[in-house]
């Protein structure tokens, strides 16, 4: 298992599909007959072997399990005791193990190799939260497509992505992996990403199986602490948290992963209602469900079962087909069958579901089709992939502030000071869950600025202060270093004094977000705010670029910056993409996929609030729903993001005042670029269901967005279509569907800027 080698062959030209269309995806084919025949030949042990997924012990993505010692993986594969590996990658090693499975195991059932390809394999794209800020379905699909191409070229068949957990709590470190706080954006991102990874045909050698995770509601853990419990009403679960998973099923996702958390007291990995009744019964999912890393075994720590034997029963009963790294099924399932706790038909169904995905991936027809050294060499970090990464990155940047239009930087500026602990950091932009990225391989902000502006401007650089030891790996705790060391301040201030404009890079390093990276304080850490204040005192205009895996609380920083670009963790081409925006080669168009809190005490913070019996009124003598010490509103709202130009929204037209349950409503609106730069705008459509017939309804719900490009002075009409299904909710009688009544329609460019308003009525 040590040979995890990358290849060395030289190669020529590359042909690959970025976008493809077909209406008959093979991921819907059933393969019933072939599975039946195979199952009839398999021993009980071989079936149980399919349930067993083990990690490369030299590349773990979770805590160690005691019983892993003394295992010989080669032998176990030859004996049909392993169905899948995770964290084994590279053509050489996957090919070697696959050969054992095919040539030495009795029935030659191929292995499936899975890996966390979350935002790129070697070419790294913006973290998913950041990329969701693009509000651009094509951007999201393309990065997943390229990630799949690179992963497949490196022997992988399966990614543990997309993560579709909605989160309204930026303290939770894993908010970086999803699409943010919103249902509709979450659904759109889920669909785009599933299709990106899987293409139209899973059997192609450049598509991989996707995995919607973590089922369910992992993003709603108490206090934003990873692995903590989730407790919520069925209404909230169905109307908000479950919807992106459902969208992934509708998009044909091949697999699901259960989550670590309990939900209403029952661990998700032992939860039959979720994993079987809803996922398979209500939604018709026909792929397989993998547990999260020993999430079956962790049921013992949840205290709802006593022994591994009971865990095995709960897992099978719930509908978890594959046991990731837990070694529960391999040790317990046989005895459970002997004891008649579970049935052979349950075991056959589980094995059948895993085999189905192996069939759909084409592994039975050609188990080595993902093992091609030439492709591995040709496709990994292909220059087209890097340019797509830069393109996606610039589209993900959100302009939060631009006082006196100091951006874009123009020819009047001669000297630029680049200051801050993240400004020459080549690692932070790669983010957590960075696939197989080479550490320190991103273009830093300083490099990006030099690449674009090197000859035109004089560039001064000063780190100012240090933040974290970047060499920490993702599962070690990040250690704050030099936290009191202000020795770099003097040089930084001197650089600012010499410059015409200062560009600062502050925020978080790569491993301050991601799994097990929850923080209670999500403002700028260490000496960063102090450094910012000192620089601002020079009187020079300050552009603040924020690097982070989550919405930070920037309230104390805002007044010390003239312009702010939220740059997330943008991937391999980070510095170049930011420079594109700084110098106006690209006009920023990103919008926030999650609210930026004014204060950590507002969390959970999101726009889709239910109406209150005492709606907010800031007057001190009003007894309404509010904080006494801070505003209710976040610092920056969901959907917010500025441009170098301005847009005007006019002429809202609804196709009818009343529609029936069988009709569609068409909504037209005109948008004009009224400013001085060409630019893109995200036209956002929100709905309010005025009366919910016994159920309170949210004050606003995003139900459509379109991103459009407009030249200076240009106008375009955008059309949205709403059907009664878009108005459906979990009604008082606990059924799903729309209710007749009045609806309001709002159009604008942010959840807190909706200048156009209309109304219609839904009739029986
Ligand atoms: C645990 C994480 O929760 C999950 O997202 C990931 O896919 C697995 N480990 C495998 O690395």
XYZ file of C-alpha atoms and ligand atoms in Angstrom:
775
model
C 0.000 0.000 0.000
C 2.935 2.332 -0.027
C 3.134 2.596 -3.758
C 1.063 5.653 -4.398
C 3.185 6.792 -7.246
C 2.516 9.297 -9.989
C 3.616 8.453 -13.507
C 6.393 9.706 -15.695
C 5.447 9.161 -19.316
C 5.565 11.903 -21.869
C 2.434 12.648 -23.761
C 0.877 14.452 -26.659
C -2.498 15.947 -27.316
C -5.615 15.833 -25.294
C -9.209 15.600 -26.292
C -11.824 15.782 -23.629
C -15.406 16.732 -23.162
C -16.157 19.735 -21.012
C -19.799 19.936 -21.863
C -21.867 17.307 -23.467
C -25.536 16.771 -23.886
C -27.550 13.608 -24.126
C -30.996 12.808 -22.922
C -30.444 9.215 -21.970
C -27.880 9.049 -19.210
C -26.562 5.593 -18.512
C -26.861 6.323 -14.816
C -30.510 5.433 -15.149
C -29.924 1.953 -16.660
C -30.880 -0.870 -14.302
C -28.556 -3.850 -15.087
C -31.043 -6.051 -13.190
C -30.287 -9.279 -14.987
C -26.524 -9.066 -14.720
C -26.727 -8.199 -11.031
C -29.075 -11.108 -10.367
C -26.743 -13.536 -12.078
C -23.743 -12.250 -10.216
C -25.476 -12.343 -6.837
C -26.461 -15.948 -7.454
C -22.779 -16.831 -7.730
C -21.565 -14.841 -4.737
C -20.985 -16.358 -1.321
C -22.291 -14.573 1.743
C -18.723 -13.506 2.563
C -18.250 -12.050 -0.906
C -21.442 -10.056 -0.584
C -20.359 -8.723 2.784
C -16.962 -7.903 1.281
C -18.704 -5.441 -1.047
C -19.888 -3.502 1.997
C -16.385 -2.980 3.298
C -14.592 0.232 2.392
C -11.110 0.825 3.795
C -8.796 3.797 3.691
C -5.217 3.913 2.601
C -3.550 3.898 6.032
C -0.891 6.349 4.833
C -3.488 8.907 3.785
C -6.208 8.983 6.355
C -9.035 11.488 6.426
C -10.339 10.593 9.871
C -9.266 9.095 13.171
C -7.651 5.629 13.312
C -9.657 2.508 14.101
C -8.100 -0.076 16.421
C -8.751 -3.206 14.417
C -6.938 -1.985 11.331
C -3.608 -3.432 12.468
C -2.377 -6.658 10.889
C -4.605 -6.276 7.855
C -3.158 -7.328 4.539
C -5.123 -5.401 1.968
C -3.779 -7.398 -0.964
C -4.918 -10.604 0.656
C -8.292 -9.190 1.599
C -8.872 -7.982 -1.956
C -7.930 -11.396 -3.314
C -10.404 -12.960 -0.869
C -13.208 -10.624 -1.939
C -13.303 -8.935 1.469
C -13.013 -5.351 0.248
C -15.458 -3.664 -2.098
C -13.925 -0.219 -2.168
C -10.954 1.874 -1.131
C -10.794 5.496 -0.243
C -7.709 7.642 -0.313
C -5.874 5.344 -2.712
C -5.032 7.236 -5.875
C -2.732 7.335 -8.856
C -2.823 4.976 -11.823
C -0.058 2.718 -10.555
C -1.560 1.863 -7.217
C -5.212 1.707 -8.267
C -4.229 -0.500 -11.210
C -2.184 -2.796 -8.978
C -5.073 -3.318 -6.560
C -7.642 -3.599 -9.330
C -5.558 -6.331 -10.910
C -5.649 -8.298 -7.693
C -9.430 -7.898 -7.535
C -9.922 -8.955 -11.148
C -7.311 -11.665 -11.459
C -7.058 -13.137 -7.981
C -10.509 -12.859 -6.432
C -12.900 -15.709 -7.218
C -15.457 -13.698 -9.189
C -13.251 -10.824 -10.347
C -15.561 -8.118 -9.035
C -13.891 -4.737 -9.586
C -13.056 -2.368 -6.768
C -14.399 1.175 -6.682
C -11.882 3.842 -5.646
C -13.267 6.917 -3.879
C -11.619 10.173 -2.843
C -12.593 13.616 -1.621
C -12.430 15.542 -4.874
C -14.280 18.533 -3.517
C -13.038 21.521 -5.477
C -10.550 20.067 -7.874
C -8.120 17.177 -7.945
C -4.758 18.729 -8.806
C -5.979 21.900 -10.475
C -7.765 23.531 -7.596
C -10.916 25.614 -8.050
C -12.491 28.010 -5.550
C -13.873 26.333 -2.453
C -17.510 25.381 -3.159
C -18.913 28.159 -0.961
C -16.834 30.708 -2.859
C -17.709 29.271 -6.226
C -21.401 29.402 -5.308
C -20.926 33.165 -5.051
C -20.563 33.153 -8.821
C -24.299 32.371 -9.026
C -23.237 30.769 -12.269
C -24.413 27.242 -12.979
C -21.987 26.797 -15.872
C -19.014 27.749 -13.691
C -20.023 25.215 -11.037
C -20.614 22.470 -13.578
C -17.355 23.099 -15.346
C -15.151 22.909 -12.276
C -16.773 19.618 -11.293
C -16.332 18.366 -14.866
C -12.638 19.185 -14.837
C -12.168 17.772 -11.349
C -13.721 14.539 -12.633
C -11.482 14.485 -15.685
C -8.365 14.819 -13.549
C -9.560 12.407 -10.861
C -10.567 9.782 -13.437
C -7.191 10.160 -15.101
C -5.633 9.372 -11.731
C -7.413 6.074 -11.231
C -10.442 7.318 -9.294
C -14.055 6.317 -9.925
C -15.913 8.170 -7.275
C -15.847 11.503 -5.462
C -17.352 12.246 -2.065
C -18.946 15.385 -3.453
C -20.973 17.482 -3.831
C -21.514 18.443 -0.238
C -25.029 19.851 -0.341
C -25.508 20.659 3.334
C -27.184 24.003 3.828
C -25.565 25.972 6.616
C -26.686 29.124 8.310
C -23.895 29.089 10.821
C -20.517 30.396 9.682
C -18.890 29.187 12.882
C -19.185 25.717 11.355
C -15.931 25.109 9.507
C -17.568 22.977 6.860
C -19.706 25.798 5.536
C -16.801 26.148 3.058
C -17.770 22.893 1.334
C -21.362 23.720 0.450
C -23.394 26.329 -1.365
C -24.265 28.424 1.678
C -27.550 29.261 3.343
C -30.134 29.101 0.612
C -32.434 26.354 -0.624
C -32.737 27.401 -4.250
C -29.068 28.228 -4.728
C -28.261 24.945 -2.983
C -30.479 23.035 -5.392
C -28.981 24.697 -8.429
C -25.441 24.062 -7.201
C -26.244 20.421 -6.402
C -27.574 19.796 -9.902
C -24.729 21.569 -11.651
C -22.081 19.762 -9.625
C -23.627 16.304 -9.950
C -23.863 16.729 -13.688
C -20.345 18.083 -13.814
C -18.875 15.044 -12.079
C -21.044 12.432 -13.752
C -21.508 13.927 -17.214
C -24.198 12.183 -19.220
C -22.722 8.755 -19.000
C -21.000 7.304 -15.974
C -19.314 4.662 -18.078
C -17.113 7.168 -19.874
C -13.532 7.114 -18.705
C -13.670 10.799 -17.801
C -16.728 10.761 -15.571
C -16.903 9.697 -11.942
C -19.728 8.828 -9.581
C -20.819 11.715 -7.380
C -21.924 11.432 -3.758
C -24.447 13.772 -2.171
C -23.442 14.281 1.436
C -23.903 14.415 4.393
C -27.401 13.023 4.660
C -28.905 14.737 6.494
C -28.842 18.235 7.922
C -25.188 18.007 9.007
C -24.903 21.771 8.493
C -27.361 22.546 11.287
C -25.408 21.214 14.256
C -25.934 23.022 17.556
C -23.637 25.972 18.040
C -21.911 25.322 14.719
C -19.750 22.683 16.412
C -18.799 19.899 14.065
C -20.325 16.494 14.885
C -22.826 18.014 17.349
C -26.512 17.081 17.401
C -29.186 18.452 15.105
C -32.712 18.972 16.281
C -35.290 20.494 13.989
C -38.900 20.290 12.951
C -39.877 18.077 10.067
C -41.149 21.217 8.355
C -37.732 22.912 8.515
C -36.036 19.708 7.439
C -38.249 19.184 4.422
C -38.599 22.803 3.315
C -34.959 23.751 3.736
C -32.327 21.175 4.582
C -33.522 18.200 2.513
C -34.147 20.034 -0.717
C -30.632 20.139 -2.177
C -30.285 16.384 -1.531
C -33.509 15.826 -3.408
C -32.162 17.973 -6.245
C -29.086 15.729 -6.338
C -31.318 12.649 -6.652
C -33.248 14.316 -9.460
C -29.933 15.013 -11.192
C -29.120 11.290 -11.070
C -26.495 11.259 -8.318
C -24.996 7.767 -8.026
C -24.367 7.635 -4.278
C -25.197 9.238 -0.947
C -23.192 9.547 2.274
C -24.873 9.496 5.662
C -23.890 12.136 8.187
C -22.201 11.996 11.590
C -24.923 13.855 13.471
C -27.973 12.682 15.290
C -31.169 14.173 14.047
C -33.981 14.568 16.538
C -32.142 12.076 18.730
C -31.504 9.386 16.119
C -28.088 9.091 14.451
C -28.415 9.781 10.727
C -26.375 6.647 9.998
C -28.915 4.488 11.816
C -31.953 6.368 10.620
C -34.309 4.277 8.543
C -36.761 7.116 8.054
C -34.106 9.180 6.289
C -31.986 6.613 4.482
C -34.796 4.338 3.329
C -38.252 5.853 3.691
C -37.409 9.296 2.354
C -34.343 8.710 0.189
C -35.462 5.536 -1.546
C -39.185 5.423 -0.861
C -40.226 9.008 -1.473
C -37.448 10.097 -3.826
C -36.733 6.900 -5.731
C -32.955 6.935 -5.272
C -31.531 3.696 -6.663
C -27.795 4.072 -5.977
C -25.984 3.115 -2.776
C -25.422 4.861 0.537
C -21.983 4.886 2.161
C -21.581 5.747 5.829
C -19.272 8.581 6.739
C -15.917 7.671 8.282
C -16.883 5.142 10.987
C -20.163 6.971 11.458
C -21.717 3.547 12.044
C -19.248 2.779 14.840
C -19.818 6.217 16.333
C -23.395 5.250 17.138
C -21.934 3.612 20.223
C -20.617 7.007 21.335
C -23.960 8.573 20.536
C -25.179 6.181 23.186
C -28.058 4.763 21.247
C -26.607 1.265 20.875
C -24.274 -0.745 23.036
C -22.211 -3.025 20.820
C -20.802 -3.269 17.305
C -23.295 -6.049 16.743
C -26.178 -3.656 17.459
C -24.510 -1.023 15.310
C -24.429 -3.492 12.436
C -28.124 -4.140 12.835
C -29.002 -0.439 12.954
C -26.898 0.322 9.890
C -28.377 -2.449 7.764
C -31.861 -1.689 8.977
C -31.433 1.996 8.172
C -30.254 1.255 4.637
C -26.529 2.056 4.803
C -24.935 -0.152 2.156
C -21.243 0.497 2.569
C -19.305 0.926 5.796
C -16.531 3.499 5.441
C -13.514 2.469 7.472
C -15.637 1.209 10.387
C -15.120 -2.572 9.898
C -18.519 -3.109 11.462
C -20.219 -4.902 8.592
C -17.275 -7.163 7.816
C -17.281 -8.299 11.439
C -20.980 -8.348 12.295
C -23.240 -8.909 9.311
C -22.753 -12.666 9.041
C -23.717 -13.213 12.677
C -26.703 -10.903 12.301
C -27.913 -13.083 9.456
C -27.305 -16.299 11.398
C -29.332 -14.813 14.260
C -32.148 -13.872 11.878
C -31.824 -10.217 12.824
C -31.481 -9.347 9.166
C -32.454 -11.242 6.025
C -30.539 -12.456 3.004
C -32.725 -10.292 0.817
C -31.541 -7.197 2.717
C -27.959 -8.293 2.079
C -28.682 -8.933 -1.599
C -30.291 -5.530 -1.968
C -27.290 -3.816 -0.399
C -24.783 -5.708 -2.533
C -26.972 -5.209 -5.593
C -26.972 -1.446 -5.140
C -23.190 -1.323 -4.914
C -22.802 -3.592 -7.944
C -25.239 -1.430 -9.884
C -22.984 1.604 -9.569
C -19.945 -0.483 -10.497
C -21.844 -1.590 -13.608
C -22.883 1.944 -14.454
C -19.289 3.089 -14.128
C -18.372 0.519 -16.765
C -16.052 -1.279 -14.363
C -17.311 -4.743 -15.238
C -16.758 -4.091 -18.921
C -13.338 -2.537 -18.505
C -12.006 -2.432 -14.952
C -8.811 -0.728 -16.120
C -10.323 2.062 -18.140
C -9.386 4.565 -15.453
C -5.833 3.252 -15.370
C -4.046 5.037 -18.154
C -0.640 6.502 -17.434
C -0.689 8.611 -20.557
C -3.942 10.284 -19.617
C -2.782 10.774 -16.075
C 0.190 12.702 -17.362
C -1.673 14.586 -20.090
C -4.716 15.656 -18.181
C -3.508 16.422 -14.681
C -3.195 20.192 -14.365
C -3.744 20.704 -18.057
C -3.347 24.367 -19.002
C -7.042 24.512 -20.021
C -7.926 23.452 -16.514
C -5.862 26.233 -15.029
C -7.506 28.824 -17.225
C -10.931 27.503 -16.235
C -9.872 27.777 -12.617
C -8.868 31.411 -13.107
C -12.118 32.131 -14.895
C -14.226 30.534 -12.151
C -12.184 32.268 -9.461
C -12.662 35.793 -10.806
C -16.398 35.162 -11.159
C -16.558 34.116 -7.488
C -15.064 37.298 -6.022
C -17.559 39.560 -4.254
C -17.045 43.318 -4.124
C -18.381 44.331 -0.713
C -17.385 47.981 -0.648
C -15.936 50.485 -3.110
C -15.799 53.942 -1.571
C -15.079 56.766 -4.007
C -14.756 54.118 -6.724
C -11.137 53.464 -5.799
C -11.381 50.204 -7.676
C -10.462 49.314 -10.302
C -6.891 50.529 -9.913
C -6.154 52.887 -12.762
C -3.140 54.462 -14.433
C -3.056 57.348 -11.933
C -1.580 54.984 -9.389
C 2.192 54.527 -9.628
C 3.127 52.546 -6.541
C 1.174 49.759 -4.919
C 1.975 48.373 -1.468
C 0.899 44.763 -1.004
C 0.596 44.079 2.707
C -0.628 41.361 5.030
C 0.077 37.818 6.184
C -1.868 36.247 3.323
C -0.604 38.436 0.519
C 2.248 36.173 -0.485
C 0.750 32.961 0.855
C 0.771 30.313 -1.871
C -1.005 27.743 0.239
C -4.034 29.401 1.833
C -5.922 29.809 -1.487
C -5.872 26.037 -2.016
C -8.227 25.713 0.948
C -9.073 22.611 2.886
C -10.258 19.446 1.054
C -7.847 20.296 -1.730
C -7.749 16.912 -3.449
C -4.218 16.020 -4.391
C -2.984 19.590 -4.750
C 0.688 20.320 -4.371
C 1.103 22.382 -1.186
C 2.087 25.996 -1.797
C 1.167 25.741 -5.461
C -1.376 28.561 -5.759
C -0.579 31.895 -7.370
C -0.320 34.279 -4.414
C -1.916 37.700 -4.488
C 1.521 39.325 -4.732
C 2.447 37.101 -7.677
C -0.866 37.800 -9.379
C -0.402 41.544 -8.999
C 3.146 41.302 -10.333
C 1.978 39.136 -13.256
C -0.568 41.692 -14.389
C 0.904 44.955 -13.239
C 4.581 44.217 -12.954
C 5.800 46.678 -15.564
C 3.207 49.357 -15.125
C 3.471 49.879 -11.372
C 6.098 49.681 -8.701
C 5.142 46.982 -6.243
C 6.221 47.110 -2.585
C 5.606 44.104 -0.391
C 5.469 43.635 3.362
C 3.949 40.795 5.351
C 3.212 42.993 8.389
C 2.383 40.138 10.735
C 2.173 36.371 10.625
C -0.982 34.371 11.003
C -0.632 30.628 11.143
C 1.857 27.942 10.526
C 0.723 26.883 7.086
C 2.521 23.604 7.202
C -0.072 22.178 9.537
C -1.988 19.464 7.779
C -5.730 19.331 7.657
C -6.197 17.132 10.702
C -3.643 18.761 12.957
C -4.751 21.748 14.974
C -3.673 25.034 13.483
C -1.383 26.826 15.902
C -1.353 30.577 16.155
C 2.220 31.690 15.873
C 3.917 35.037 16.433
C 0.635 36.326 17.687
C 2.228 39.164 19.590
C 4.991 39.895 17.174
C 4.491 43.408 15.837
C 8.022 43.689 14.502
C 6.762 43.668 10.907
C 4.390 46.601 11.423
C 7.039 49.272 10.912
C 8.099 47.992 7.531
C 4.489 47.583 6.465
C 3.605 51.146 7.474
C 6.688 52.440 5.654
C 5.628 50.583 2.506
C 2.114 52.047 2.786
C 3.549 55.537 3.229
C 5.514 55.223 0.006
C 2.571 53.878 -1.999
C -0.375 55.505 -3.756
C -2.663 52.643 -2.804
C -2.441 49.684 -0.437
C -3.777 46.223 -1.181
C -4.032 44.104 1.943
C -4.682 40.376 2.252
C -6.188 39.324 5.575
C -8.392 36.495 6.773
C -7.919 32.775 7.214
C -5.402 30.206 6.095
C -6.460 27.003 4.355
C -7.001 24.858 7.413
C -8.963 27.317 9.500
C -12.092 26.016 7.806
C -13.133 22.506 6.827
C -13.855 19.435 8.915
C -13.441 19.901 12.646
C -12.607 23.578 12.143
C -15.395 25.304 14.015
C -14.555 28.642 15.608
C -16.590 30.684 18.073
C -14.799 33.884 17.104
C -14.974 34.446 13.371
C -13.573 37.940 13.187
C -10.070 38.650 11.877
C -7.630 36.638 13.949
C -4.349 37.562 15.592
C -2.915 40.995 14.897
C -4.640 41.481 11.581
C -7.175 44.096 12.622
C -4.473 46.033 14.450
C -2.280 45.941 11.356
C -5.191 47.157 9.222
C -5.777 50.094 11.581
C -2.111 51.080 11.509
C -2.071 51.011 7.723
C -5.271 53.029 7.502
C -3.704 55.706 9.700
C -1.250 56.468 6.881
C -4.220 58.001 5.058
C -3.567 55.934 1.949
C -6.510 54.310 0.223
C -6.771 50.722 1.408
C -8.186 47.825 -0.608
C -8.844 44.867 1.631
C -8.893 41.405 0.101
C -10.413 38.859 2.457
C -9.372 35.222 2.246
C -11.648 32.851 4.121
C -13.560 29.609 4.102
C -16.593 31.166 5.739
C -18.401 34.480 6.097
C -16.266 36.374 8.611
C -17.512 39.040 10.975
C -15.923 42.075 9.328
C -17.788 44.769 11.229
C -14.698 46.181 12.951
C -12.680 46.119 9.737
C -15.107 47.803 7.349
C -14.414 51.413 8.324
C -10.666 50.925 7.933
C -10.911 49.877 4.317
C -11.975 51.898 1.291
C -12.714 48.844 -0.788
C -13.274 45.233 0.178
C -13.118 42.203 -2.080
C -14.225 38.945 -0.558
C -11.914 36.446 -2.165
C -12.744 33.215 -0.281
C -10.058 30.620 -0.983
C -9.947 30.767 -4.744
C -7.721 27.859 -5.742
C -4.691 27.446 -7.974
C -5.083 30.738 -9.841
C -6.162 32.853 -6.892
C -3.672 35.723 -7.265
C -4.205 36.071 -10.998
C -7.985 36.105 -10.592
C -7.865 38.747 -7.868
C -5.504 40.856 -9.958
C -7.949 40.568 -12.893
C -10.533 42.227 -10.670
C -8.216 44.755 -9.005
C -7.082 46.159 -12.337
C -10.500 46.033 -13.984
C -9.770 43.269 -16.497
C -12.799 41.644 -14.978
C -15.703 43.530 -13.420
C -16.697 41.692 -10.228
C -20.043 39.920 -10.353
C -20.136 37.613 -7.310
C -22.980 37.692 -4.797
C -22.920 36.387 -1.250
C -24.225 32.820 -0.924
C -24.505 33.315 2.840
C -25.165 36.322 5.052
C -22.124 37.993 6.603
C -23.025 38.528 10.255
C -22.821 41.915 11.876
C -22.065 40.133 15.117
C -21.479 36.512 15.990
C -24.456 36.746 18.351
C -26.836 36.940 15.356
C -26.020 33.386 14.308
C -27.892 31.508 12.874
C -28.125 34.332 10.396
C -30.075 34.045 7.140
C -32.572 36.003 5.105
C -35.321 33.382 4.772
C -36.900 34.176 8.126
C -40.467 33.345 9.027
C -42.744 36.291 9.598
C -42.778 37.327 13.230
C -45.880 38.200 15.244
C -44.027 41.389 16.109
C -42.016 42.330 13.033
C -38.796 44.301 13.543
C -39.097 47.956 14.403
C -35.892 49.718 15.457
C -37.633 52.328 17.688
C -36.461 51.788 21.273
C -40.003 51.832 22.652
C -41.296 49.187 20.257
C -41.659 45.725 21.737
C -40.664 43.839 18.583
C -38.366 41.054 17.498
C -34.859 42.494 17.750
C -31.577 42.785 19.606
C -31.169 45.765 21.910
C -27.455 46.159 21.241
C -27.021 45.438 17.535
C -29.153 45.639 14.397
C -31.150 42.629 13.241
C -29.719 42.846 9.742
C -26.435 41.171 8.888
C -23.475 43.308 7.869
C -23.868 42.090 4.278
C -27.003 40.273 3.193
C -27.449 37.113 1.170
C -27.289 37.911 -2.539
C -25.341 41.150 -2.013
C -22.367 42.108 -4.164
C -21.335 45.300 -5.963
C -20.034 45.889 -9.455
C -17.838 48.606 -10.975
C -20.911 49.603 -12.928
C -24.534 50.177 -11.910
C -27.755 48.546 -13.054
C -31.322 49.702 -13.177
C -34.279 47.334 -12.858
C -37.559 48.398 -14.535
C -40.731 47.133 -16.216
C -41.718 44.200 -14.064
C -44.464 42.353 -15.915
C -46.389 39.308 -14.734
C -48.174 37.264 -17.397
C -51.338 37.042 -15.279
C -52.901 38.326 -12.092
C -54.306 34.896 -11.360
C -53.096 31.430 -12.286
C -54.601 28.007 -11.723
C -52.797 24.988 -10.270
C -52.140 23.883 -13.856
C -50.758 27.169 -15.151
C -47.378 28.786 -15.304
C -46.611 32.379 -14.503
C -44.111 34.267 -16.605
C -42.272 37.160 -15.025
C -40.407 39.645 -17.204
C -38.108 42.390 -16.093
C -35.811 44.829 -17.803
C -32.244 45.469 -16.665
C -30.064 48.263 -17.923
C -26.367 48.879 -17.409
C -26.392 52.507 -16.320
C -22.745 52.835 -15.354
C -19.330 53.182 -16.934
C -18.148 49.600 -17.330
C -19.493 46.547 -19.084
C -20.513 44.043 -16.444
C -22.601 41.130 -15.302
C -25.519 41.274 -12.936
C -27.300 38.494 -11.084
C -31.000 39.192 -11.426
C -32.677 37.664 -8.389
C -36.316 36.637 -8.062
C -37.817 36.239 -4.607
C -41.323 35.124 -3.659
C -43.445 35.652 -0.604
C -46.407 33.442 0.134
C -48.576 35.995 1.895
C -50.872 33.621 3.794
C -49.874 30.016 4.453
C -53.289 28.648 5.441
C -52.368 27.799 8.982
C -48.593 27.765 8.531
C -46.268 30.767 8.778
C -44.308 31.339 5.606
C -40.914 32.991 5.087
C -40.805 36.700 4.341
C -38.674 35.997 1.233
C -37.592 32.930 -0.704
C -35.240 32.946 -3.674
C -36.949 31.120 -6.535
C -34.886 32.164 -9.535
C -31.710 33.901 -10.649
C -30.101 34.692 -13.966
C -26.655 36.117 -14.512
C -26.497 38.375 -17.539
C -23.794 40.384 -19.257
C -24.573 43.960 -20.287
C -22.447 46.377 -22.282
C -22.409 50.027 -21.187
C -25.899 51.436 -21.758
C -27.303 48.083 -22.854
C -30.704 46.764 -21.666
C -31.972 43.216 -21.634
C -35.183 41.540 -20.699
C -34.969 38.582 -18.360
C -37.780 36.053 -18.122
C -38.525 33.773 -15.185
C -41.160 31.084 -15.120
C -42.890 30.056 -11.920
C -45.036 26.956 -11.618
C -47.251 25.981 -8.671
C -44.593 23.344 -7.819
C -42.172 26.210 -7.095
C -44.613 27.444 -4.471
C -44.994 24.109 -2.708
C -44.333 23.675 1.012
C -44.981 21.302 3.910
C -48.598 22.146 4.571
C -50.502 22.084 7.804
C -51.761 18.576 7.050
C -48.113 17.475 6.546
C -48.460 16.936 2.812
C -46.210 18.605 0.233
C -47.756 20.985 -2.284
C -48.873 24.541 -3.045
C -51.833 26.282 -1.447
C -54.090 28.734 -3.191
C -53.741 32.354 -2.164
C -51.824 35.569 -2.738
C -48.125 35.690 -3.571
C -45.779 38.630 -3.855
C -42.898 38.727 -6.310
C -39.734 40.752 -5.754
C -36.906 41.417 -8.190
C -33.543 42.987 -7.556
C -29.865 42.269 -7.032
C -29.692 41.288 -3.368
C -32.059 39.945 -0.726
C -31.941 43.445 0.774
C -32.278 45.380 -2.468
C -35.447 44.417 -4.288
C -36.792 47.513 -6.022
C -39.517 45.814 -8.063
C -42.615 44.266 -6.587
C -45.617 42.485 -8.083
C -48.460 40.244 -6.970
C -50.454 37.313 -8.247
C -52.967 34.840 -6.951
C -52.852 31.069 -7.149
C -56.355 29.633 -7.674
C -57.666 26.079 -7.236
C -15.215 12.442 6.783
C -15.948 13.573 6.131
O -17.040 13.977 6.937
C -16.463 13.248 4.743
O -16.986 14.402 4.161
C -15.375 12.663 3.904
O -15.862 12.393 2.614
C -14.866 11.404 4.565
N -14.352 11.716 5.885
C -13.779 10.726 3.736
O -12.633 11.478 3.742
